[in-house]
Amino acid sequence: SSPKMKHGVKYSNLNRTTAHRRALLRNLTAQLIQHERITTTFAKAKQVQRPVEKMITLAKKGENSHRNVAKSWIMGEEIFEKLFSKLSVRYAERPGGYTRLLKAGLRMHDKAPMAILELVDNGLPSLRPALTKEAIAKLAKGVKAPAPAST
């Protein structure tokens, strides 16, 4: 038989049942909101971006109906309160794009591609290297390097 075409496939099932996948995404969403930076596999990080962005958008809207929808997804009262008190204020002026996904190499034992998923403007130390390969090459040639990125 020929391989199946991917028409209408909107997300990866992560090789899990619906209930397991939903629980996984809820847990990762809560952990990202709580810690503001998590390390997970690249596939899981890509999948959890959607619900995180949706929850922050609901928090920005802030009405009771939006709180109820978010409460049905977010587990943990303190995480829920952080979402609606701190994060909704922090991202009030930002029109989406609340998460940043950075590749983090391969996992040691099974070589799974890893990623660091973080909320932008989180106040944590930056993971971006201050000098890129291009900047180091220019330094070697004697050209003045640009100032390190602040974000």
XYZ file of C-alpha atoms in Angstrom:
151
model
C 0.000 0.000 0.000
C 1.117 3.567 -0.621
C 1.945 5.935 2.255
C -0.921 8.022 3.585
C -1.069 11.688 2.685
C -1.083 14.228 5.477
C -4.158 16.181 4.385
C -5.843 17.915 7.295
C -3.199 16.935 9.879
C -2.966 20.035 12.029
C -0.701 18.786 14.835
C 1.591 15.927 15.774
C 0.115 13.262 18.023
C 3.549 12.762 19.654
C 2.871 8.998 19.533
C 0.467 9.252 22.459
C -3.222 8.727 23.035
C -5.410 11.823 23.091
C -5.714 11.820 26.875
C -1.968 11.317 27.379
C -1.088 14.037 24.848
C -3.540 16.485 26.412
C -2.161 15.804 29.906
C 1.395 16.228 28.610
C 0.603 19.576 26.974
C -1.246 20.809 30.085
C 1.711 19.889 32.288
C 4.263 21.498 29.964
C 2.098 24.627 29.715
C 1.907 24.903 33.497
C 5.658 24.308 33.885
C 6.519 26.962 31.304
C 4.260 29.510 32.986
C 5.726 28.650 36.403
C 9.446 28.555 35.497
C 9.375 30.717 32.311
C 12.025 28.464 30.721
C 11.876 24.696 30.184
C 14.010 22.142 28.349
C 12.184 19.405 26.462
C 12.318 17.640 23.119
C 11.976 19.811 20.043
C 8.717 18.137 18.954
C 7.075 18.657 22.366
C 8.292 22.254 22.502
C 6.764 23.003 19.095
C 3.445 21.492 20.177
C 3.252 23.287 23.542
C 3.783 26.719 21.988
C 0.167 26.871 20.760
C -1.579 26.335 24.117
C 0.862 28.650 25.926
C 0.237 31.467 23.456
C -3.513 30.842 23.722
C -3.458 30.958 27.542
C -1.534 34.253 27.586
C -3.976 35.734 25.078
C -6.893 34.636 27.284
C -5.169 36.205 30.300
C -4.762 39.480 28.420
C -8.486 39.554 27.642
C -9.158 38.829 31.305
C -12.953 38.515 31.401
C -14.694 35.802 33.436
C -15.389 33.634 30.401
C -11.697 33.795 29.455
C -10.695 32.936 33.033
C -12.957 29.873 32.962
C -11.503 28.597 29.686
C -7.957 29.065 31.000
C -8.839 27.444 34.334
C -10.039 24.339 32.492
C -6.556 23.961 30.959
C -4.176 25.291 33.640
C -3.566 23.085 36.668
C -2.524 24.793 39.888
C -4.004 27.898 41.456
C -0.684 29.739 41.882
C 0.197 29.177 38.221
C -3.252 30.405 37.195
C -2.842 33.534 39.325
C 0.616 34.221 37.879
C -0.838 33.959 34.379
C -3.634 36.435 35.060
C -1.721 38.851 37.299
C 1.917 39.026 36.146
C 2.006 37.678 32.591
C -1.127 39.454 31.377
C 0.426 42.777 32.449
C 3.881 41.939 31.040
C 2.512 41.102 27.583
C -0.310 43.673 27.475
C 1.312 45.624 24.613
C 2.772 42.625 22.736
C 0.606 41.375 19.830
C 1.457 37.676 20.148
C 4.784 35.879 19.936
C 5.191 35.291 23.671
C 7.504 32.277 23.386
C 11.021 31.732 22.058
C 12.265 28.323 20.919
C 16.009 27.641 20.928
C 17.576 24.401 19.705
C 19.690 22.759 22.407
C 21.518 19.937 20.656
C 20.856 16.225 21.032
C 19.941 14.285 24.180
C 22.800 12.092 25.337
C 21.249 8.630 25.535
C 18.856 8.546 22.559
C 20.011 11.499 20.414
C 16.567 13.093 20.471
C 16.718 16.740 19.340
C 16.261 18.953 22.404
C 14.998 22.512 22.678
C 14.719 25.254 25.249
C 11.321 26.929 25.281
C 11.070 30.220 27.140
C 8.761 33.158 27.562
C 10.202 36.322 26.041
C 11.094 39.264 28.340
C 11.429 36.856 31.261
C 14.270 38.519 33.179
C 16.337 35.306 33.164
C 19.941 35.393 31.902
C 20.092 35.307 28.105
C 20.954 32.012 26.427
C 22.068 33.659 23.208
C 25.839 33.853 22.818
C 27.095 37.430 23.003
C 29.365 36.956 20.002
C 28.317 35.119 16.865
C 30.747 33.347 14.531
C 30.637 36.384 12.244
C 31.515 38.745 15.099
C 34.423 36.526 16.170
C 35.700 36.403 12.570
C 35.544 40.203 12.347
C 37.422 40.484 15.646
C 40.159 38.259 14.226
C 40.444 40.575 11.204
C 40.573 43.631 13.450
C 37.106 45.029 12.685
C 35.185 46.365 15.683
C 32.552 43.880 16.919
C 28.933 44.941 17.428
C 27.582 45.336 20.951
C 26.153 42.093 22.427
C 22.416 41.565 22.054
C 20.478 42.631 25.142
C 17.685 40.063 24.707
